[in-house]
Amino acid sequence: MKQSKIAGIGHYVPKKIVTNHDLAEVMDTSDEWIRERTGIIERRYAERHKETTSTMGVEAAKIAIERAGITNKDVDFIIFATLSPDYYFPGAGVLLQRQMDMAGIGALDIRNQCSGFIYALSVADQFVKTGMYKNVLVVGSEFHSSGLDFSTKGRNISVIFGDGAGAVIVQPTDVKNKGILSTHLHADGEYAEKLAFINPGSHGGAFLGTEQYGYPEGDFDSIWLTDKIWADKDIYPNMEGQAVFKMAVQKFPEVIAEALSKNKLTSADIDILVPHQANLRISQFVQKKLGLKDDQVVNNIQKYGNTTAASVPIALSEAWEAGRVKDGDLVCLAAFGSGFTWGSALIRW
Ligand code: UT7
């Protein structure tokens, strides 16, 4: 079986910078609280009515394609990871495809939130290894600021998330022990509601009880979005931050250890770790646990906040541009988030 590699990488972040001070003007929060608890100083917001999750994905994809030395016509499959798609359906993958003039090839959307990029990379890796595709475009993109609760009620979530996109081209390689060495994917749906965007949805209160949503009596009335859900403004993501934090600091090291063990390596072999940018405190905890030095861990949450499916490819792309990812380096990617889902990938660059 062939091995696959990342042949090109790129990222795009919108121009608009939103600082913690900007947010403190619209909700009860402070620069100090946000910095202390998360490490975030500012984040980017996409230009409303003009940019979308797919348009940002296109910008990142153009760079990845150029750096891979191919053209749009060479791409033979698209995998698009996002939790903030332009439309509920069809997915962002086909919208990107339309904008990039790639009609005809398959386009798959991945819905695994913060782990979305790792899941997408793993799928691309399998397709390339089996010889099915030769130039898979993998995109992670998010337009969080389009649907956050900017009142004080939503502050625990809204201050964390930012917008942006990252993309890679996954290709086969004949060079032994180079490229994607292994990927490891996990999930535990027991915790599905700990970090979730529940309404609108088809659940009809089946898991959480019907009373709170005010469903209409008729069998032919829509239950996706009721007047009560709308009046209660129960249409935003919600998160039990501490529960997510606790599990994240457990699962990050666990899934990294799994990847190292699979390849008969240890944390001392890692040249650079690119963790999902969930919280600087989580990344620092993982760094300490693995015994890595500051320059071995990529942290850019300070500038961009948590960009969910885009965070790993943006961080990897920035690190690569800065010369921090070199030929032969052992690169470890890891993520944890809503689902709960988590995963890792080890790459010999
Ligand atoms: O990508 C994966 C997804 N997310 C994560 O990995 C997030 C993991 N969790 C976290 O990063 C942290 O739990 C948060 C940063 C979200 C929150 O930090 P925390 O230390 O767990 O705070 P908390 O939720 O326990 O809230 C502490 C206090 C509360 O006030 P009271 O009840 O003590 O009076 C909150 O209401 O902080 C309050 N609070 C805020 N205050 C100012 C919550 N959000 C804010 C805010 N500004 N933005």
PDB file of N, CA, C and O in Angstrom, residues 30-75:
ATOM      1  N   SER A  30     -14.119  40.687  30.323  1.00  0.00           N
ATOM      2  CA  SER A  30     -12.958  41.578  30.393  1.00  0.00           C
ATOM      3  C   SER A  30     -11.766  40.926  29.704  1.00  0.00           C
ATOM      4  O   SER A  30     -11.688  39.694  29.607  1.00  0.00           O
ATOM      5  N   ASP A  31     -10.868  41.787  29.274  1.00  0.00           N
ATOM      6  CA  ASP A  31      -9.633  41.307  28.644  1.00  0.00           C
ATOM      7  C   ASP A  31      -8.901  40.378  29.614  1.00  0.00           C
ATOM      8  O   ASP A  31      -8.425  39.305  29.231  1.00  0.00           O
ATOM      9  N   GLU A  32      -8.884  40.782  30.863  1.00  0.00           N
ATOM     10  CA  GLU A  32      -8.171  40.013  31.891  1.00  0.00           C
ATOM     11  C   GLU A  32      -8.757  38.598  32.040  1.00  0.00           C
ATOM     12  O   GLU A  32      -8.025  37.607  32.053  1.00  0.00           O
ATOM     13  N   TRP A  33     -10.085  38.507  32.123  1.00  0.00           N
ATOM     14  CA  TRP A  33     -10.733  37.191  32.290  1.00  0.00           C
ATOM     15  C   TRP A  33     -10.401  36.301  31.096  1.00  0.00           C
ATOM     16  O   TRP A  33     -10.007  35.151  31.265  1.00  0.00           O
ATOM     17  N   ILE A  34     -10.557  36.851  29.904  1.00  0.00           N
ATOM     18  CA  ILE A  34     -10.371  36.021  28.699  1.00  0.00           C
ATOM     19  C   ILE A  34      -8.915  35.559  28.590  1.00  0.00           C
ATOM     20  O   ILE A  34      -8.635  34.395  28.339  1.00  0.00           O
ATOM     21  N   ARG A  35      -7.987  36.491  28.789  1.00  0.00           N
ATOM     22  CA  ARG A  35      -6.553  36.126  28.701  1.00  0.00           C
ATOM     23  C   ARG A  35      -6.172  35.079  29.726  1.00  0.00           C
ATOM     24  O   ARG A  35      -5.491  34.108  29.425  1.00  0.00           O
ATOM     25  N   GLU A  36      -6.595  35.326  30.960  1.00  0.00           N
ATOM     26  CA  GLU A  36      -6.217  34.416  32.040  1.00  0.00           C
ATOM     27  C   GLU A  36      -6.745  33.004  31.830  1.00  0.00           C
ATOM     28  O   GLU A  36      -6.045  32.030  32.028  1.00  0.00           O
ATOM     29  N   ARG A  37      -8.016  32.910  31.444  1.00  0.00           N
ATOM     30  CA  ARG A  37      -8.640  31.577  31.339  1.00  0.00           C
ATOM     31  C   ARG A  37      -8.340  30.864  30.034  1.00  0.00           C
ATOM     32  O   ARG A  37      -8.403  29.642  29.966  1.00  0.00           O
ATOM     33  N   THR A  38      -8.045  31.645  28.961  1.00  0.00           N
ATOM     34  CA  THR A  38      -7.923  30.992  27.642  1.00  0.00           C
ATOM     35  C   THR A  38      -6.635  31.316  26.896  1.00  0.00           C
ATOM     36  O   THR A  38      -6.275  30.590  25.974  1.00  0.00           O
ATOM     37  N   GLY A  39      -6.000  32.435  27.239  1.00  0.00           N
ATOM     38  CA  GLY A  39      -4.810  32.881  26.498  1.00  0.00           C
ATOM     39  C   GLY A  39      -5.152  33.738  25.286  1.00  0.00           C
ATOM     40  O   GLY A  39      -4.264  34.301  24.643  1.00  0.00           O
ATOM     41  N   ILE A  40      -6.443  33.863  24.980  1.00  0.00           N
ATOM     42  CA  ILE A  40      -6.838  34.598  23.762  1.00  0.00           C
ATOM     43  C   ILE A  40      -6.739  36.112  23.983  1.00  0.00           C
ATOM     44  O   ILE A  40      -7.169  36.634  25.009  1.00  0.00           O
ATOM     45  N   ILE A  41      -6.173  36.802  22.981  1.00  0.00           N
ATOM     46  CA  ILE A  41      -6.062  38.258  23.026  1.00  0.00           C
ATOM     47  C   ILE A  41      -6.998  38.879  21.982  1.00  0.00           C
ATOM     48  O   ILE A  41      -7.654  39.877  22.196  1.00  0.00           O
ATOM     49  N   GLU A  42      -7.032  38.250  20.817  1.00  0.00           N
ATOM     50  CA  GLU A  42      -7.908  38.729  19.737  1.00  0.00           C
ATOM     51  C   GLU A  42      -8.283  37.559  18.839  1.00  0.00           C
ATOM     52  O   GLU A  42      -7.719  36.459  18.952  1.00  0.00           O
ATOM     53  N   ARG A  43      -9.236  37.784  17.967  1.00  0.00           N
ATOM     54  CA  ARG A  43      -9.654  36.766  16.997  1.00  0.00           C
ATOM     55  C   ARG A  43     -10.090  37.505  15.739  1.00  0.00           C
ATOM     56  O   ARG A  43     -10.275  38.725  15.751  1.00  0.00           O
ATOM     57  N   ARG A  44     -10.269  36.752  14.642  1.00  0.00           N
ATOM     58  CA  ARG A  44     -10.710  37.352  13.383  1.00  0.00           C
ATOM     59  C   ARG A  44     -12.186  37.042  13.154  1.00  0.00           C
ATOM     60  O   ARG A  44     -12.635  35.941  13.450  1.00  0.00           O
ATOM     61  N   TYR A  45     -12.894  38.023  12.549  1.00  0.00           N
ATOM     62  CA  TYR A  45     -14.290  37.786  12.157  1.00  0.00           C
ATOM     63  C   TYR A  45     -14.421  38.005  10.653  1.00  0.00           C
ATOM     64  O   TYR A  45     -13.927  39.010  10.114  1.00  0.00           O
ATOM     65  N   ALA A  46     -15.111  37.093  10.003  1.00  0.00           N
ATOM     66  CA  ALA A  46     -15.319  37.192   8.555  1.00  0.00           C
ATOM     67  C   ALA A  46     -16.244  38.362   8.232  1.00  0.00           C
ATOM     68  O   ALA A  46     -17.017  38.824   9.076  1.00  0.00           O
ATOM     69  N   GLU A  47     -16.148  38.826   6.991  1.00  0.00           N
ATOM     70  CA  GLU A  47     -16.972  39.958   6.548  1.00  0.00           C
ATOM     71  C   GLU A  47     -18.372  39.453   6.223  1.00  0.00           C
ATOM     72  O   GLU A  47     -18.569  38.682   5.277  1.00  0.00           O
ATOM     73  N   ARG A  48     -19.316  39.883   7.020  1.00  0.00           N
ATOM     74  CA  ARG A  48     -20.691  39.403   6.857  1.00  0.00           C
ATOM     75  C   ARG A  48     -21.254  39.750   5.483  1.00  0.00           C
ATOM     76  O   ARG A  48     -20.963  40.808   4.954  1.00  0.00           O
ATOM     77  N   HIS A  49     -22.052  38.866   4.950  1.00  0.00           N
ATOM     78  CA  HIS A  49     -22.754  39.018   3.661  1.00  0.00           C
ATOM     79  C   HIS A  49     -21.825  38.895   2.455  1.00  0.00           C
ATOM     80  O   HIS A  49     -22.272  39.004   1.321  1.00  0.00           O
ATOM     81  N   LYS A  50     -20.547  38.736   2.706  1.00  0.00           N
ATOM     82  CA  LYS A  50     -19.605  38.624   1.595  1.00  0.00           C
ATOM     83  C   LYS A  50     -18.792  37.335   1.733  1.00  0.00           C
ATOM     84  O   LYS A  50     -18.755  36.518   0.827  1.00  0.00           O
ATOM     85  N   GLU A  51     -18.155  37.186   2.886  1.00  0.00           N
ATOM     86  CA  GLU A  51     -17.394  35.953   3.121  1.00  0.00           C
ATOM     87  C   GLU A  51     -18.316  34.899   3.727  1.00  0.00           C
ATOM     88  O   GLU A  51     -19.283  35.231   4.428  1.00  0.00           O
ATOM     89  N   THR A  52     -17.964  33.632   3.477  1.00  0.00           N
ATOM     90  CA  THR A  52     -18.694  32.516   4.083  1.00  0.00           C
ATOM     91  C   THR A  52     -17.666  31.452   4.469  1.00  0.00           C
ATOM     92  O   THR A  52     -16.480  31.579   4.134  1.00  0.00           O
ATOM     93  N   THR A  53     -18.159  30.406   5.087  1.00  0.00           N
ATOM     94  CA  THR A  53     -17.266  29.287   5.429  1.00  0.00           C
ATOM     95  C   THR A  53     -16.619  28.730   4.160  1.00  0.00           C
ATOM     96  O   THR A  53     -15.418  28.477   4.122  1.00  0.00           O
ATOM     97  N   SER A  54     -17.422  28.582   3.094  1.00  0.00           N
ATOM     98  CA  SER A  54     -16.836  28.005   1.871  1.00  0.00           C
ATOM     99  C   SER A  54     -15.902  28.992   1.164  1.00  0.00           C
ATOM    100  O   SER A  54     -14.872  28.574   0.637  1.00  0.00           O
ATOM    101  N   THR A  55     -16.217  30.286   1.163  1.00  0.00           N
ATOM    102  CA  THR A  55     -15.309  31.226   0.469  1.00  0.00           C
ATOM    103  C   THR A  55     -13.956  31.298   1.185  1.00  0.00           C
ATOM    104  O   THR A  55     -12.914  31.398   0.546  1.00  0.00           O
ATOM    105  N   MET A  56     -13.988  31.222   2.512  1.00  0.00           N
ATOM    106  CA  MET A  56     -12.709  31.214   3.243  1.00  0.00           C
ATOM    107  C   MET A  56     -11.944  29.930   2.943  1.00  0.00           C
ATOM    108  O   MET A  56     -10.720  29.946   2.783  1.00  0.00           O
ATOM    109  N   GLY A  57     -12.691  28.832   2.847  1.00  0.00           N
ATOM    110  CA  GLY A  57     -12.065  27.549   2.489  1.00  0.00           C
ATOM    111  C   GLY A  57     -11.402  27.632   1.124  1.00  0.00           C
ATOM    112  O   GLY A  57     -10.301  27.095   0.917  1.00  0.00           O
ATOM    113  N   VAL A  58     -12.055  28.326   0.195  1.00  0.00           N
ATOM    114  CA  VAL A  58     -11.496  28.490  -1.155  1.00  0.00           C
ATOM    115  C   VAL A  58     -10.149  29.217  -1.085  1.00  0.00           C
ATOM    116  O   VAL A  58      -9.172  28.814  -1.732  1.00  0.00           O
ATOM    117  N   GLU A  59     -10.103  30.285  -0.288  1.00  0.00           N
ATOM    118  CA  GLU A  59      -8.859  31.066  -0.191  1.00  0.00           C
ATOM    119  C   GLU A  59      -7.707  30.201   0.341  1.00  0.00           C
ATOM    120  O   GLU A  59      -6.583  30.267  -0.162  1.00  0.00           O
ATOM    121  N   ALA A  60      -7.996  29.405   1.355  1.00  0.00           N
ATOM    122  CA  ALA A  60      -6.953  28.523   1.915  1.00  0.00           C
ATOM    123  C   ALA A  60      -6.581  27.446   0.896  1.00  0.00           C
ATOM    124  O   ALA A  60      -5.397  27.116   0.719  1.00  0.00           O
ATOM    125  N   ALA A  61      -7.586  26.919   0.202  1.00  0.00           N
ATOM    126  CA  ALA A  61      -7.355  25.826  -0.766  1.00  0.00           C
ATOM    127  C   ALA A  61      -6.474  26.296  -1.923  1.00  0.00           C
ATOM    128  O   ALA A  61      -5.592  25.554  -2.373  1.00  0.00           O
ATOM    129  N   LYS A  62      -6.702  27.532  -2.385  1.00  0.00           N
ATOM    130  CA  LYS A  62      -5.897  28.060  -3.511  1.00  0.00           C
ATOM    131  C   LYS A  62      -4.410  28.013  -3.169  1.00  0.00           C
ATOM    132  O   LYS A  62      -3.579  27.637  -3.991  1.00  0.00           O
ATOM    133  N   ILE A  63      -4.097  28.391  -1.928  1.00  0.00           N
ATOM    134  CA  ILE A  63      -2.684  28.428  -1.508  1.00  0.00           C
ATOM    135  C   ILE A  63      -2.126  27.000  -1.415  1.00  0.00           C
ATOM    136  O   ILE A  63      -1.023  26.718  -1.886  1.00  0.00           O
ATOM    137  N   ALA A  64      -2.913  26.105  -0.816  1.00  0.00           N
ATOM    138  CA  ALA A  64      -2.455  24.713  -0.670  1.00  0.00           C
ATOM    139  C   ALA A  64      -2.215  24.081  -2.041  1.00  0.00           C
ATOM    140  O   ALA A  64      -1.225  23.363  -2.246  1.00  0.00           O
ATOM    141  N   ILE A  65      -3.109  24.359  -2.982  1.00  0.00           N
ATOM    142  CA  ILE A  65      -2.992  23.792  -4.335  1.00  0.00           C
ATOM    143  C   ILE A  65      -1.729  24.332  -5.026  1.00  0.00           C
ATOM    144  O   ILE A  65      -0.952  23.574  -5.608  1.00  0.00           O
ATOM    145  N   GLU A  66      -1.527  25.624  -4.907  1.00  0.00           N
ATOM    146  CA  GLU A  66      -0.346  26.225  -5.543  1.00  0.00           C
ATOM    147  C   GLU A  66       0.943  25.655  -4.933  1.00  0.00           C
ATOM    148  O   GLU A  66       1.886  25.305  -5.646  1.00  0.00           O
ATOM    149  N   ARG A  67       0.958  25.543  -3.618  1.00  0.00           N
ATOM    150  CA  ARG A  67       2.168  25.040  -2.946  1.00  0.00           C
ATOM    151  C   ARG A  67       2.418  23.554  -3.230  1.00  0.00           C
ATOM    152  O   ARG A  67       3.551  23.087  -3.101  1.00  0.00           O
ATOM    153  N   ALA A  68       1.354  22.836  -3.587  1.00  0.00           N
ATOM    154  CA  ALA A  68       1.528  21.417  -3.951  1.00  0.00           C
ATOM    155  C   ALA A  68       2.007  21.292  -5.391  1.00  0.00           C
ATOM    156  O   ALA A  68       2.311  20.184  -5.853  1.00  0.00           O
ATOM    157  N   GLY A  69       2.042  22.413  -6.103  1.00  0.00           N
ATOM    158  CA  GLY A  69       2.513  22.396  -7.493  1.00  0.00           C
ATOM    159  C   GLY A  69       1.517  21.755  -8.450  1.00  0.00           C
ATOM    160  O   GLY A  69       1.908  21.185  -9.475  1.00  0.00           O
ATOM    161  N   ILE A  70       0.224  21.840  -8.113  1.00  0.00           N
ATOM    162  CA  ILE A  70      -0.804  21.280  -8.997  1.00  0.00           C
ATOM    163  C   ILE A  70      -1.801  22.380  -9.372  1.00  0.00           C
ATOM    164  O   ILE A  70      -1.644  23.527  -8.939  1.00  0.00           O
ATOM    165  N   THR A  71      -2.810  22.031 -10.151  1.00  0.00           N
ATOM    166  CA  THR A  71      -3.873  22.996 -10.467  1.00  0.00           C
ATOM    167  C   THR A  71      -5.199  22.438  -9.952  1.00  0.00           C
ATOM    168  O   THR A  71      -5.286  21.255  -9.582  1.00  0.00           O
ATOM    169  N   ASN A  72      -6.213  23.273  -9.975  1.00  0.00           N
ATOM    170  CA  ASN A  72      -7.550  22.840  -9.521  1.00  0.00           C
ATOM    171  C   ASN A  72      -7.987  21.568 -10.246  1.00  0.00           C
ATOM    172  O   ASN A  72      -8.643  20.706  -9.674  1.00  0.00           O
ATOM    173  N   LYS A  73      -7.613  21.469 -11.506  1.00  0.00           N
ATOM    174  CA  LYS A  73      -8.049  20.335 -12.335  1.00  0.00           C
ATOM    175  C   LYS A  73      -7.433  19.008 -11.879  1.00  0.00           C
ATOM    176  O   LYS A  73      -7.936  17.937 -12.208  1.00  0.00           O
ATOM    177  N   ASP A  74      -6.324  19.097 -11.145  1.00  0.00           N
ATOM    178  CA  ASP A  74      -5.674  17.873 -10.665  1.00  0.00           C
ATOM    179  C   ASP A  74      -6.349  17.299  -9.417  1.00  0.00           C
ATOM    180  O   ASP A  74      -6.170  16.122  -9.097  1.00  0.00           O
ATOM    181  N   VAL A  75      -7.085  18.150  -8.702  1.00  0.00           N
ATOM    182  CA  VAL A  75      -7.736  17.678  -7.467  1.00  0.00           C
ATOM    183  C   VAL A  75      -8.790  16.641  -7.846  1.00  0.00           C
ATOM    184  O   VAL A  75      -9.605  16.856  -8.737  1.00  0.00           O
TER     185      VAL A  75
END
